Amino acid sequence: MYLTPTLSPAKKKILTSLGINDGKDILLHYPYRYDTFIPKAFSDWKLGEIVVFSGELLQPFTSIHFGKAKTMSRSSIRFQDTMIQIVAFNQPWLSRWPVGSTLTVVGKYDGHQKVNVSKLNQKPLDLTAGIHPVYSLKEGITSETFQKLVKESYELNQNELKDVVPQKLRQLNNFLSFKEAVFQIHFPSNDKLLQQAIRTLKYEEFFKFALIMNSRKRNNQNTLEGHRKDFSFEKVREKANTLPFKLTIDQQQALNEILKDLNSQAPMYRLLEGDVGSGKTIVAALGMYACCLAGYQCAIMAPTEILAKQHEQTFSKFFKNTPFKGGILTSTLDPETKNEVLSGLKHGEYNYIVGTHALFQESVQFKNLGFIITDEQQRFGVKQRQAFTQKGQKVDVLMLSATPIPRTLAGSLFGDMDISIIESMPVGRHKTITKYIPENS
């Protein structure tokens, strides 16, 4: 159990608004960037860079007021036998420091021995220099204040910071322990340890994500039951042989995986990935054909009406000379045609349907929906896709995507689904050319 530092009501309110509710949340609220202040000799300063130095205040600060409650304060500091002019905005309290005080300055060097101050204090130089975390926070709490809360939370909860990544993997990849990584991410000793901590925590995050996805997938396989589709694999192969071209090895492999899923008691949840022109649609069509042979209805969703019409033309040719009938459903259909399609789906007269978001409407009912295909699945909302699967009982789901996602990354992003990838292009298919066109071209 994680303990929480004592917080004032105001700070607690701010942290709660950021989703930070306890000591664990404080420790896991990582910096979004770091400011690195390295002391240099004055002769090494470059125009425009951030400098940090310590020196003696040579004269009192003088302030002028402008605008609404705005101030500009000026003074000079001796640094390495050079008089540095410093300018600070909206810090009128600087006049409290007497001449002769030793001050540490962080600011932008503007040339001509002039520094525009961002930080000014009496801390020793070695405490101001170094690597400083910057957190995403709200007005009322600074990064310095938040880091103090992190320190308190760490002291209270460091024994709760257990490793998830096995020791063997940590050693193999030169990772820190989770406890040390959390400390270094907030209080970096040096850049090397900081980078090591970042690598450790990124890996740990993906490792936990992969475990969750794998667990969810195994749980679905063990607890969810689908409707096994009984069909003739031989008839599907015969249909494939009637095509005017031969399927590539990748297409055949993807088709075999889809047919195996359809014929399995476990529900299909598969991503079919392939570049534009790789032949995803014909593989999906053969899967639909198998589903129709088993006596189930199929639906394919397209993100635009143009793409839906293209699919409808493709499937009309594909299902020609078969006993299976299909149609298209879009928002632009006239009422008479739309009612005909809706009736055909409800009473089982339509074996497949191609449509856009119009398929999500409550008026769309199926007699026996068993297979859903989503083209360019990333353009549909998760809730939309989930709601659509409710129009059937334990339906099989296939998602198509032309987004080029490497297999390893796809496995991470879609860890709870199976993945089929079509990498090779059909013979004679021209290479897809991708170009970047500036908006104002």
CSV table of C-alpha atoms in Angstrom, one decimal:
chain,number,residue,atom,x,y,z
A,1,MET,CA,0.0,0.0,0.0
A,2,TYR,CA,1.4,3.4,-1.0
A,3,LEU,CA,1.5,6.2,1.5
A,4,THR,CA,0.8,9.8,0.6
A,5,PRO,CA,2.8,12.9,1.9
A,6,THR,CA,0.8,15.5,3.9
A,7,LEU,CA,-0.7,17.9,1.5
A,8,SER,CA,-2.5,21.3,2.0
A,9,PRO,CA,-6.1,21.4,0.7
A,10,ALA,CA,-5.0,23.7,-2.1
A,11,LYS,CA,-2.2,21.4,-3.3
A,12,LYS,CA,-4.4,18.3,-3.0
A,13,LYS,CA,-7.0,19.9,-5.2
A,14,ILE,CA,-4.4,20.8,-7.9
A,15,LEU,CA,-2.9,17.3,-7.8
A,16,THR,CA,-6.4,15.7,-8.0
A,17,SER,CA,-7.2,17.7,-11.1
A,18,LEU,CA,-4.1,16.2,-12.6
A,19,GLY,CA,-5.1,12.6,-11.7
A,20,ILE,CA,-2.6,12.4,-8.9
A,21,ASN,CA,-4.4,11.0,-5.8
A,22,ASP,CA,-1.7,9.2,-3.8
A,23,GLY,CA,2.0,8.6,-3.3
A,24,LYS,CA,2.1,6.1,-6.1
A,25,ASP,CA,0.6,8.6,-8.6
A,26,ILE,CA,3.2,11.2,-7.4
A,27,LEU,CA,6.1,8.8,-8.1
A,28,LEU,CA,4.7,7.7,-11.5
A,29,HIS,CA,4.2,11.3,-12.6
A,30,TYR,CA,7.4,11.5,-14.6
A,31,PRO,CA,9.1,14.7,-15.9
A,32,TYR,CA,8.3,15.6,-19.5
A,33,ARG,CA,11.7,17.2,-20.1
A,34,TYR,CA,14.9,18.2,-18.3
A,35,ASP,CA,16.9,21.5,-18.0
A,36,THR,CA,20.6,20.9,-17.9
A,37,PHE,CA,22.7,23.7,-16.4
A,38,ILE,CA,26.5,23.3,-16.8
A,39,PRO,CA,28.8,26.0,-15.4
A,40,LYS,CA,31.3,27.4,-18.0
A,41,ALA,CA,34.0,30.0,-18.0
A,42,PHE,CA,32.8,33.4,-19.2
A,43,SER,CA,35.1,33.1,-22.2
A,44,ASP,CA,33.1,30.0,-23.3
A,45,TRP,CA,29.7,31.6,-23.2
A,46,LYS,CA,27.8,31.7,-26.5
A,47,LEU,CA,25.2,34.1,-27.6
A,48,GLY,CA,21.7,32.8,-26.9
A,49,GLU,CA,22.6,29.9,-24.7
A,50,ILE,CA,21.5,29.3,-21.2
A,51,VAL,CA,24.2,29.9,-18.7
A,52,VAL,CA,24.6,29.3,-14.9
A,53,PHE,CA,27.1,31.1,-12.7
A,54,SER,CA,27.6,32.5,-9.2
A,55,GLY,CA,29.0,35.8,-8.3
A,56,GLU,CA,29.0,38.9,-6.0
A,57,LEU,CA,26.3,41.5,-6.2
A,58,LEU,CA,28.0,44.8,-7.0
A,59,GLN,CA,25.1,47.2,-6.7
A,60,PRO,CA,21.5,47.3,-5.5
A,61,PHE,CA,18.7,46.2,-7.8
A,62,THR,CA,16.8,49.1,-9.4
A,63,SER,CA,13.3,48.4,-10.7
A,64,ILE,CA,10.9,50.1,-13.0
A,65,HIS,CA,7.2,49.5,-13.4
A,66,PHE,CA,5.3,49.1,-16.6
A,67,GLY,CA,2.0,47.7,-17.8
A,68,LYS,CA,-0.2,46.2,-15.1
A,69,ALA,CA,1.9,45.2,-12.1
A,70,LYS,CA,4.9,44.3,-14.2
A,71,THR,CA,8.5,45.2,-13.2
A,72,MET,CA,11.9,45.1,-14.7
A,73,SER,CA,14.9,44.9,-12.3
A,74,ARG,CA,18.5,45.5,-13.1
A,75,SER,CA,21.8,45.1,-11.4
A,76,SER,CA,25.3,43.7,-12.0
A,77,ILE,CA,27.3,40.8,-10.7
A,78,ARG,CA,31.1,40.1,-10.7
A,79,PHE,CA,31.9,36.8,-12.3
A,80,GLN,CA,35.5,35.8,-13.0
A,81,ASP,CA,36.7,39.5,-12.9
A,82,THR,CA,33.9,40.4,-15.4
A,83,MET,CA,31.0,42.6,-14.5
A,84,ILE,CA,27.8,40.9,-15.8
A,85,GLN,CA,24.7,43.0,-16.3
A,86,ILE,CA,21.6,41.1,-15.2
A,87,VAL,CA,17.9,41.8,-16.0
A,88,ALA,CA,15.0,40.1,-14.3
A,89,PHE,CA,11.3,40.6,-15.0
A,90,ASN,CA,8.5,40.6,-12.4
A,91,GLN,CA,10.7,39.9,-9.4
A,92,PRO,CA,10.5,43.1,-7.4
A,93,TRP,CA,11.7,41.4,-4.2
A,94,LEU,CA,15.2,41.2,-5.5
A,95,SER,CA,15.9,44.6,-3.9
A,96,ARG,CA,16.1,42.8,-0.5
A,97,TRP,CA,19.5,41.4,-1.3
A,98,PRO,CA,22.3,43.7,-0.1
A,99,VAL,CA,25.4,44.6,-2.1
A,100,GLY,CA,28.1,41.9,-1.5
A,101,SER,CA,25.6,39.0,-1.5
A,102,THR,CA,26.7,35.9,-3.4
A,103,LEU,CA,24.0,35.0,-5.9
A,104,THR,CA,23.6,32.1,-8.3
A,105,VAL,CA,22.1,33.1,-11.7
A,106,VAL,CA,20.4,31.0,-14.5
A,107,GLY,CA,19.5,32.9,-17.6
A,108,LYS,CA,20.0,33.5,-21.3
A,109,TYR,CA,23.2,35.2,-22.4
A,110,ASP,CA,22.3,38.1,-24.7
A,111,GLY,CA,25.8,39.2,-25.5
A,112,HIS,CA,27.7,42.3,-24.3
A,113,GLN,CA,28.0,40.9,-20.8
A,114,LYS,CA,24.2,40.9,-20.4
A,115,VAL,CA,22.1,38.0,-19.0
A,116,ASN,CA,18.3,37.8,-19.1
A,117,VAL,CA,17.5,36.1,-15.8
A,118,SER,CA,15.2,33.1,-15.4
A,119,LYS,CA,16.3,32.0,-12.0
A,120,LEU,CA,18.1,33.8,-9.2
A,121,ASN,CA,18.8,32.6,-5.7
A,122,GLN,CA,21.4,32.2,-3.0
A,123,LYS,CA,21.8,28.5,-3.3
A,124,PRO,CA,25.4,27.2,-3.8
A,125,LEU,CA,26.3,26.8,-7.5
A,126,ASP,CA,26.6,23.0,-7.2
A,127,LEU,CA,22.9,22.7,-6.2
A,128,THR,CA,21.7,24.9,-9.0
A,129,ALA,CA,23.9,23.3,-11.7
A,130,GLY,CA,23.1,19.8,-13.0
A,131,ILE,CA,20.1,18.1,-14.5
A,132,HIS,CA,16.7,19.4,-13.3
A,133,PRO,CA,13.4,17.7,-14.1
A,134,VAL,CA,10.5,19.8,-15.4
A,135,TYR,CA,7.0,18.4,-14.8
A,136,SER,CA,3.6,19.0,-16.5
A,137,LEU,CA,1.7,20.7,-13.7
A,138,LYS,CA,-0.9,23.5,-13.2
A,139,GLU,CA,-0.6,27.0,-11.7
A,140,GLY,CA,-0.2,26.9,-8.0
A,141,ILE,CA,2.5,24.2,-7.9
A,142,THR,CA,6.0,24.4,-9.3
A,143,SER,CA,8.4,21.7,-10.5
A,144,GLU,CA,10.6,22.4,-7.4
A,145,THR,CA,7.6,22.0,-5.1
A,146,PHE,CA,6.5,18.9,-6.8
A,147,GLN,CA,10.0,17.4,-6.6
A,148,LYS,CA,9.9,17.8,-2.9
A,149,LEU,CA,6.6,15.8,-2.8
A,150,VAL,CA,8.3,13.2,-5.0
A,151,LYS,CA,11.2,12.9,-2.5
A,152,GLU,CA,8.8,12.5,0.4
A,153,SER,CA,6.8,9.9,-1.5
A,154,TYR,CA,9.9,8.0,-2.4
A,155,GLU,CA,11.1,7.9,1.2
A,156,LEU,CA,7.7,6.7,2.3
A,157,ASN,CA,7.2,4.1,-0.4
A,158,GLN,CA,10.5,3.0,-1.8
A,159,ASN,CA,10.0,-0.6,-0.5
A,160,GLU,CA,6.8,-0.8,-2.5
A,161,LEU,CA,8.6,-0.3,-5.8
A,162,LYS,CA,8.9,-3.9,-6.9
A,163,ASP,CA,10.4,-5.2,-10.1
A,164,VAL,CA,8.0,-6.6,-12.8
A,165,VAL,CA,10.7,-7.3,-15.4
A,166,PRO,CA,12.6,-10.6,-14.5
A,167,GLN,CA,16.2,-10.2,-13.3
A,168,LYS,CA,17.4,-12.2,-16.3
A,169,LEU,CA,15.9,-9.6,-18.7
A,170,ARG,CA,17.2,-6.7,-16.7
A,171,GLN,CA,20.7,-8.0,-16.8
A,172,LEU,CA,20.5,-8.9,-20.4
A,173,ASN,CA,19.4,-5.4,-21.4
A,174,ASN,CA,21.5,-3.5,-18.7
A,175,PHE,CA,18.3,-2.1,-17.0
A,176,LEU,CA,18.2,-0.6,-13.6
A,177,SER,CA,15.9,-2.0,-10.9
A,178,PHE,CA,12.5,-0.4,-10.9
A,179,LYS,CA,13.2,1.3,-7.6
A,180,GLU,CA,16.5,2.8,-8.9
A,181,ALA,CA,14.9,3.8,-12.2
A,182,VAL,CA,12.2,5.7,-10.4
A,183,PHE,CA,14.7,7.5,-8.3
A,184,GLN,CA,17.0,8.4,-11.3
A,185,ILE,CA,14.0,9.6,-13.4
A,186,HIS,CA,13.3,12.2,-10.7
A,187,PHE,CA,16.7,12.8,-9.3
A,188,PRO,CA,19.2,12.0,-12.0
A,189,SER,CA,22.8,11.7,-10.9
A,190,ASN,CA,24.1,12.1,-14.4
A,191,ASP,CA,23.0,11.9,-18.0
A,192,LYS,CA,24.1,8.2,-18.4
A,193,LEU,CA,22.0,7.0,-15.5
A,194,LEU,CA,19.1,9.2,-16.6
A,195,GLN,CA,19.1,7.6,-20.0
A,196,GLN,CA,19.3,4.2,-18.4
A,197,ALA,CA,16.4,5.0,-16.2
A,198,ILE,CA,14.3,6.1,-19.2
A,199,ARG,CA,15.1,2.9,-21.1
A,200,THR,CA,14.2,0.8,-18.1
A,201,LEU,CA,10.9,2.5,-17.5
A,202,LYS,CA,9.9,2.4,-21.1
A,203,TYR,CA,10.7,-1.3,-21.3
A,204,GLU,CA,8.8,-2.0,-18.1
A,205,GLU,CA,5.7,-0.2,-19.4
A,206,PHE,CA,5.7,-2.1,-22.7
A,207,PHE,CA,6.4,-5.4,-20.8
A,208,LYS,CA,3.4,-4.9,-18.6
A,209,PHE,CA,1.3,-4.0,-21.6
A,210,ALA,CA,2.4,-7.1,-23.4
A,211,LEU,CA,1.5,-9.2,-20.4
A,212,ILE,CA,-1.9,-7.7,-20.1
A,213,MET,CA,-2.6,-8.2,-23.9
A,214,ASN,CA,-1.4,-11.8,-23.7
A,215,SER,CA,-3.5,-12.5,-20.7
A,216,ARG,CA,-6.6,-11.0,-22.3
A,217,LYS,CA,-6.0,-13.1,-25.4
A,218,ARG,CA,-5.6,-16.3,-23.5
A,219,ASN,CA,-8.6,-15.5,-21.4
A,220,ASN,CA,-10.7,-14.9,-24.5
A,221,GLN,CA,-9.5,-18.2,-26.0
A,222,ASN,CA,-10.3,-20.1,-22.8
A,223,THR,CA,-13.6,-18.5,-21.8
A,224,LEU,CA,-15.3,-17.1,-24.9
A,225,GLU,CA,-17.1,-19.4,-27.3
A,226,GLY,CA,-17.9,-18.6,-30.9
A,227,HIS,CA,-20.1,-20.3,-33.4
A,228,ARG,CA,-18.1,-22.8,-35.4
A,229,LYS,CA,-18.7,-22.4,-39.1
A,230,ASP,CA,-19.0,-25.7,-40.9
A,231,PHE,CA,-18.1,-25.4,-44.5
A,232,SER,CA,-16.1,-27.3,-47.1
A,233,PHE,CA,-12.5,-26.2,-47.4
A,234,GLU,CA,-12.4,-27.9,-50.8
A,235,LYS,CA,-15.2,-25.7,-52.1
A,236,VAL,CA,-13.4,-22.6,-50.9
A,237,ARG,CA,-10.2,-23.7,-52.7
A,238,GLU,CA,-12.3,-24.5,-55.9
A,239,LYS,CA,-13.6,-20.9,-55.7
A,240,ALA,CA,-10.1,-19.5,-55.3
A,241,ASN,CA,-9.1,-21.5,-58.4
A,242,THR,CA,-11.8,-19.8,-60.5
A,243,LEU,CA,-10.1,-16.4,-60.0
A,244,PRO,CA,-8.3,-14.9,-63.0
A,245,PHE,CA,-5.1,-14.8,-61.0
A,246,LYS,CA,-3.2,-17.0,-58.6
A,247,LEU,CA,-3.1,-16.1,-54.9
A,248,THR,CA,0.4,-15.2,-53.6
A,249,ILE,CA,2.0,-17.3,-50.9
A,250,ASP,CA,1.2,-14.6,-48.3
A,251,GLN,CA,-2.5,-14.4,-49.5
A,252,GLN,CA,-2.8,-18.2,-49.2
A,253,GLN,CA,-1.2,-18.2,-45.7
A,254,ALA,CA,-3.6,-15.4,-44.6
A,255,LEU,CA,-6.6,-17.2,-46.1
A,256,ASN,CA,-5.7,-20.5,-44.3
A,257,GLU,CA,-5.4,-18.6,-41.0
A,258,ILE,CA,-8.8,-17.0,-41.5
A,259,LEU,CA,-10.5,-20.3,-42.6
A,260,LYS,CA,-9.0,-22.0,-39.5
A,261,ASP,CA,-10.4,-19.2,-37.3
A,262,LEU,CA,-13.9,-19.5,-38.9
A,263,ASN,CA,-13.9,-23.3,-38.4
A,264,SER,CA,-12.8,-23.0,-34.8
A,265,GLN,CA,-15.0,-22.9,-31.7
A,266,ALA,CA,-13.1,-19.8,-30.5
A,267,PRO,CA,-14.2,-16.5,-31.9
A,268,MET,CA,-12.0,-14.9,-34.6
A,269,TYR,CA,-10.4,-11.6,-33.7
A,270,ARG,CA,-7.8,-11.0,-36.4
A,271,LEU,CA,-6.0,-8.1,-38.1
A,272,LEU,CA,-5.1,-8.5,-41.8
A,273,GLU,CA,-2.5,-6.0,-42.7
A,274,GLY,CA,-1.1,-5.3,-46.2
A,275,ASP,CA,-0.1,-2.4,-48.4
A,276,VAL,CA,-2.6,-0.9,-50.9
A,277,GLY,CA,-2.8,-3.4,-53.8
A,278,SER,CA,-1.6,-6.4,-51.9
A,279,GLY,CA,-4.8,-8.3,-52.2
A,280,LYS,CA,-6.5,-8.0,-48.8
A,281,THR,CA,-10.0,-7.6,-50.3
A,282,ILE,CA,-10.0,-10.9,-52.2
A,283,VAL,CA,-8.7,-12.8,-49.2
A,284,ALA,CA,-11.6,-11.3,-47.2
A,285,ALA,CA,-14.0,-12.2,-50.0
A,286,LEU,CA,-13.0,-15.9,-49.8
A,287,GLY,CA,-13.5,-15.8,-46.0
A,288,MET,CA,-16.9,-14.3,-46.7
A,289,TYR,CA,-17.6,-17.1,-49.2
A,290,ALA,CA,-16.7,-19.7,-46.5
A,291,CYS,CA,-19.0,-18.1,-44.0
A,292,CYS,CA,-21.9,-18.0,-46.5
A,293,LEU,CA,-21.3,-21.7,-47.2
A,294,ALA,CA,-21.8,-22.3,-43.5
A,295,GLY,CA,-25.2,-20.5,-43.6
A,296,TYR,CA,-24.1,-17.2,-41.9
A,297,GLN,CA,-24.4,-13.6,-43.1
A,298,CYS,CA,-21.4,-11.4,-43.6
A,299,ALA,CA,-21.0,-7.6,-43.3
A,300,ILE,CA,-18.1,-5.4,-44.5
A,301,MET,CA,-17.8,-1.9,-43.2
A,302,ALA,CA,-16.0,0.8,-45.2
A,303,PRO,CA,-15.2,4.3,-44.0
A,304,THR,CA,-16.5,6.1,-47.1
A,305,GLU,CA,-19.3,5.7,-49.6
A,306,ILE,CA,-16.8,5.7,-52.5
A,307,LEU,CA,-14.9,2.8,-50.9
A,308,ALA,CA,-18.1,1.0,-50.1
A,309,LYS,CA,-19.2,1.2,-53.7
A,310,GLN,CA,-15.8,-0.1,-54.9
A,311,HIS,CA,-16.2,-3.1,-52.6
A,312,GLU,CA,-19.7,-3.7,-53.7
A,313,GLN,CA,-18.6,-3.9,-57.3
A,314,THR,CA,-15.8,-6.3,-56.4
A,315,PHE,CA,-18.1,-8.6,-54.4
A,316,SER,CA,-20.8,-8.5,-57.0
A,317,LYS,CA,-18.3,-9.9,-59.6
A,318,PHE,CA,-16.8,-12.4,-57.0
A,319,PHE,CA,-20.2,-13.8,-56.0
A,320,LYS,CA,-21.5,-14.0,-59.5
A,321,ASN,CA,-22.6,-17.5,-60.5
A,322,THR,CA,-23.0,-18.4,-56.8
A,323,PRO,CA,-26.2,-18.8,-54.8
A,324,PHE,CA,-25.3,-16.0,-52.6
A,325,LYS,CA,-26.9,-12.5,-52.8
A,326,GLY,CA,-25.6,-9.2,-51.5
A,327,GLY,CA,-26.1,-5.5,-51.5
A,328,ILE,CA,-24.9,-2.1,-50.3
A,329,LEU,CA,-26.3,0.1,-47.5
A,330,THR,CA,-25.3,3.8,-47.4
A,331,SER,CA,-27.0,6.9,-46.1
A,332,THR,CA,-27.7,8.1,-49.7
A,333,LEU,CA,-29.9,5.2,-50.7
A,334,ASP,CA,-33.5,6.2,-51.6
A,335,PRO,CA,-36.1,5.0,-49.0
A,336,GLU,CA,-37.5,2.2,-51.2
A,337,THR,CA,-34.2,0.6,-51.9
A,338,LYS,CA,-33.1,1.0,-48.3
A,339,ASN,CA,-36.2,-0.7,-47.0
A,340,GLU,CA,-35.6,-3.5,-49.5
A,341,VAL,CA,-32.1,-4.0,-48.2
A,342,LEU,CA,-33.1,-3.9,-44.6
A,343,SER,CA,-35.8,-6.5,-45.2
A,344,GLY,CA,-33.4,-8.7,-47.0
A,345,LEU,CA,-31.0,-8.6,-44.2
A,346,LYS,CA,-33.6,-9.2,-41.5
A,347,HIS,CA,-35.2,-12.2,-43.3
A,348,GLY,CA,-31.9,-13.7,-44.5
A,349,GLU,CA,-32.4,-13.0,-48.2
A,350,TYR,CA,-29.1,-11.1,-48.3
A,351,ASN,CA,-26.1,-13.3,-47.5
A,352,TYR,CA,-23.7,-10.3,-47.3
A,353,ILE,CA,-23.9,-6.5,-47.1
A,354,VAL,CA,-21.4,-3.8,-47.8
A,355,GLY,CA,-21.9,-0.5,-46.0
A,356,THR,CA,-20.7,2.6,-44.3
A,357,HIS,CA,-21.6,4.0,-40.9
A,358,ALA,CA,-25.2,3.4,-42.0
A,359,LEU,CA,-24.7,-0.2,-40.8
A,360,PHE,CA,-24.6,1.0,-37.2
A,361,GLN,CA,-28.2,2.2,-37.3
A,362,GLU,CA,-30.7,0.4,-35.0
A,363,SER,CA,-33.0,-0.3,-37.9
A,364,VAL,CA,-30.3,-2.6,-39.4
A,365,GLN,CA,-31.1,-6.2,-38.2
A,366,PHE,CA,-29.6,-9.5,-39.4
A,367,LYS,CA,-31.1,-12.9,-39.4
A,368,ASN,CA,-27.9,-14.7,-38.7
A,369,LEU,CA,-24.8,-12.4,-38.8
A,370,GLY,CA,-21.6,-14.4,-38.3
A,371,PHE,CA,-18.7,-12.5,-39.8
A,372,ILE,CA,-17.8,-8.8,-39.7
A,373,ILE,CA,-15.0,-7.3,-41.8
A,374,THR,CA,-13.9,-3.7,-41.1
A,375,ASP,CA,-11.8,-2.0,-43.7
A,376,GLU,CA,-9.4,0.7,-42.5
A,377,GLN,CA,-10.5,-0.2,-39.0
A,378,GLN,CA,-8.6,2.8,-37.4
A,379,ARG,CA,-11.3,5.1,-38.9
A,380,PHE,CA,-14.0,3.6,-36.9
A,381,GLY,CA,-14.4,4.1,-33.1
A,382,VAL,CA,-13.9,1.2,-30.7
A,383,LYS,CA,-17.4,1.6,-29.3
A,384,GLN,CA,-18.9,1.7,-32.8
A,385,ARG,CA,-17.2,-1.6,-33.7
A,386,GLN,CA,-18.2,-3.2,-30.4
A,387,ALA,CA,-21.8,-2.1,-30.8
A,388,PHE,CA,-21.9,-3.5,-34.4
A,389,THR,CA,-20.8,-6.9,-33.2
A,390,GLN,CA,-23.9,-7.0,-31.0
A,391,LYS,CA,-26.0,-7.3,-34.1
A,392,GLY,CA,-25.0,-11.0,-34.2
A,393,GLN,CA,-24.2,-13.7,-31.7
A,394,LYS,CA,-20.6,-14.5,-31.1
A,395,VAL,CA,-19.5,-13.1,-34.5
A,396,ASP,CA,-16.1,-13.5,-36.0
A,397,VAL,CA,-14.2,-10.2,-36.6
A,398,LEU,CA,-11.6,-9.5,-39.2
A,399,MET,CA,-10.0,-6.0,-39.5
A,400,LEU,CA,-8.2,-4.8,-42.6
A,401,SER,CA,-5.5,-2.2,-42.6
A,402,ALA,CA,-3.1,-0.7,-45.1
A,403,THR,CA,-1.2,1.1,-42.5
A,404,PRO,CA,2.4,-0.3,-42.6
A,405,ILE,CA,2.9,-1.5,-39.1
A,406,PRO,CA,6.0,-3.7,-38.5
A,407,ARG,CA,5.1,-7.1,-37.1
A,408,THR,CA,6.8,-6.5,-33.8
A,409,LEU,CA,5.0,-3.2,-33.3
A,410,ALA,CA,1.7,-4.7,-34.5
A,411,GLY,CA,2.1,-7.4,-31.9
A,412,SER,CA,2.5,-4.8,-29.2
A,413,LEU,CA,-0.4,-2.6,-30.3
A,414,PHE,CA,-2.8,-5.4,-31.1
A,415,GLY,CA,-1.6,-8.0,-28.6
A,416,ASP,CA,-5.1,-9.2,-27.9
A,417,MET,CA,-5.7,-10.2,-31.5
A,418,ASP,CA,-4.1,-12.5,-34.1
A,419,ILE,CA,-2.2,-10.9,-37.0
A,420,SER,CA,-1.9,-11.9,-40.6
A,421,ILE,CA,0.4,-9.9,-42.9
A,422,ILE,CA,0.5,-9.8,-46.7
A,423,GLU,CA,4.0,-8.5,-47.6
A,424,SER,CA,4.4,-9.6,-51.2
A,425,MET,CA,2.5,-8.0,-54.0
A,426,PRO,CA,0.6,-9.9,-56.7
A,427,VAL,CA,2.4,-10.5,-60.0
A,428,GLY,CA,2.1,-7.6,-62.3
A,429,ARG,CA,0.9,-5.2,-59.6
A,430,HIS,CA,2.5,-1.8,-59.9
A,431,LYS,CA,4.4,-0.6,-56.9
A,432,THR,CA,2.5,1.9,-54.7
A,433,ILE,CA,4.1,5.3,-54.7
A,434,THR,CA,3.7,7.5,-51.6
A,435,LYS,CA,4.4,11.2,-51.9
A,436,TYR,CA,4.3,14.1,-49.5
A,437,ILE,CA,2.5,17.2,-50.9
A,438,PRO,CA,2.8,20.4,-48.9
A,439,GLU,CA,-0.5,22.0,-48.0
A,440,ASN,CA,0.2,25.2,-49.7
A,441,SER,CA,1.6,23.7,-52.9
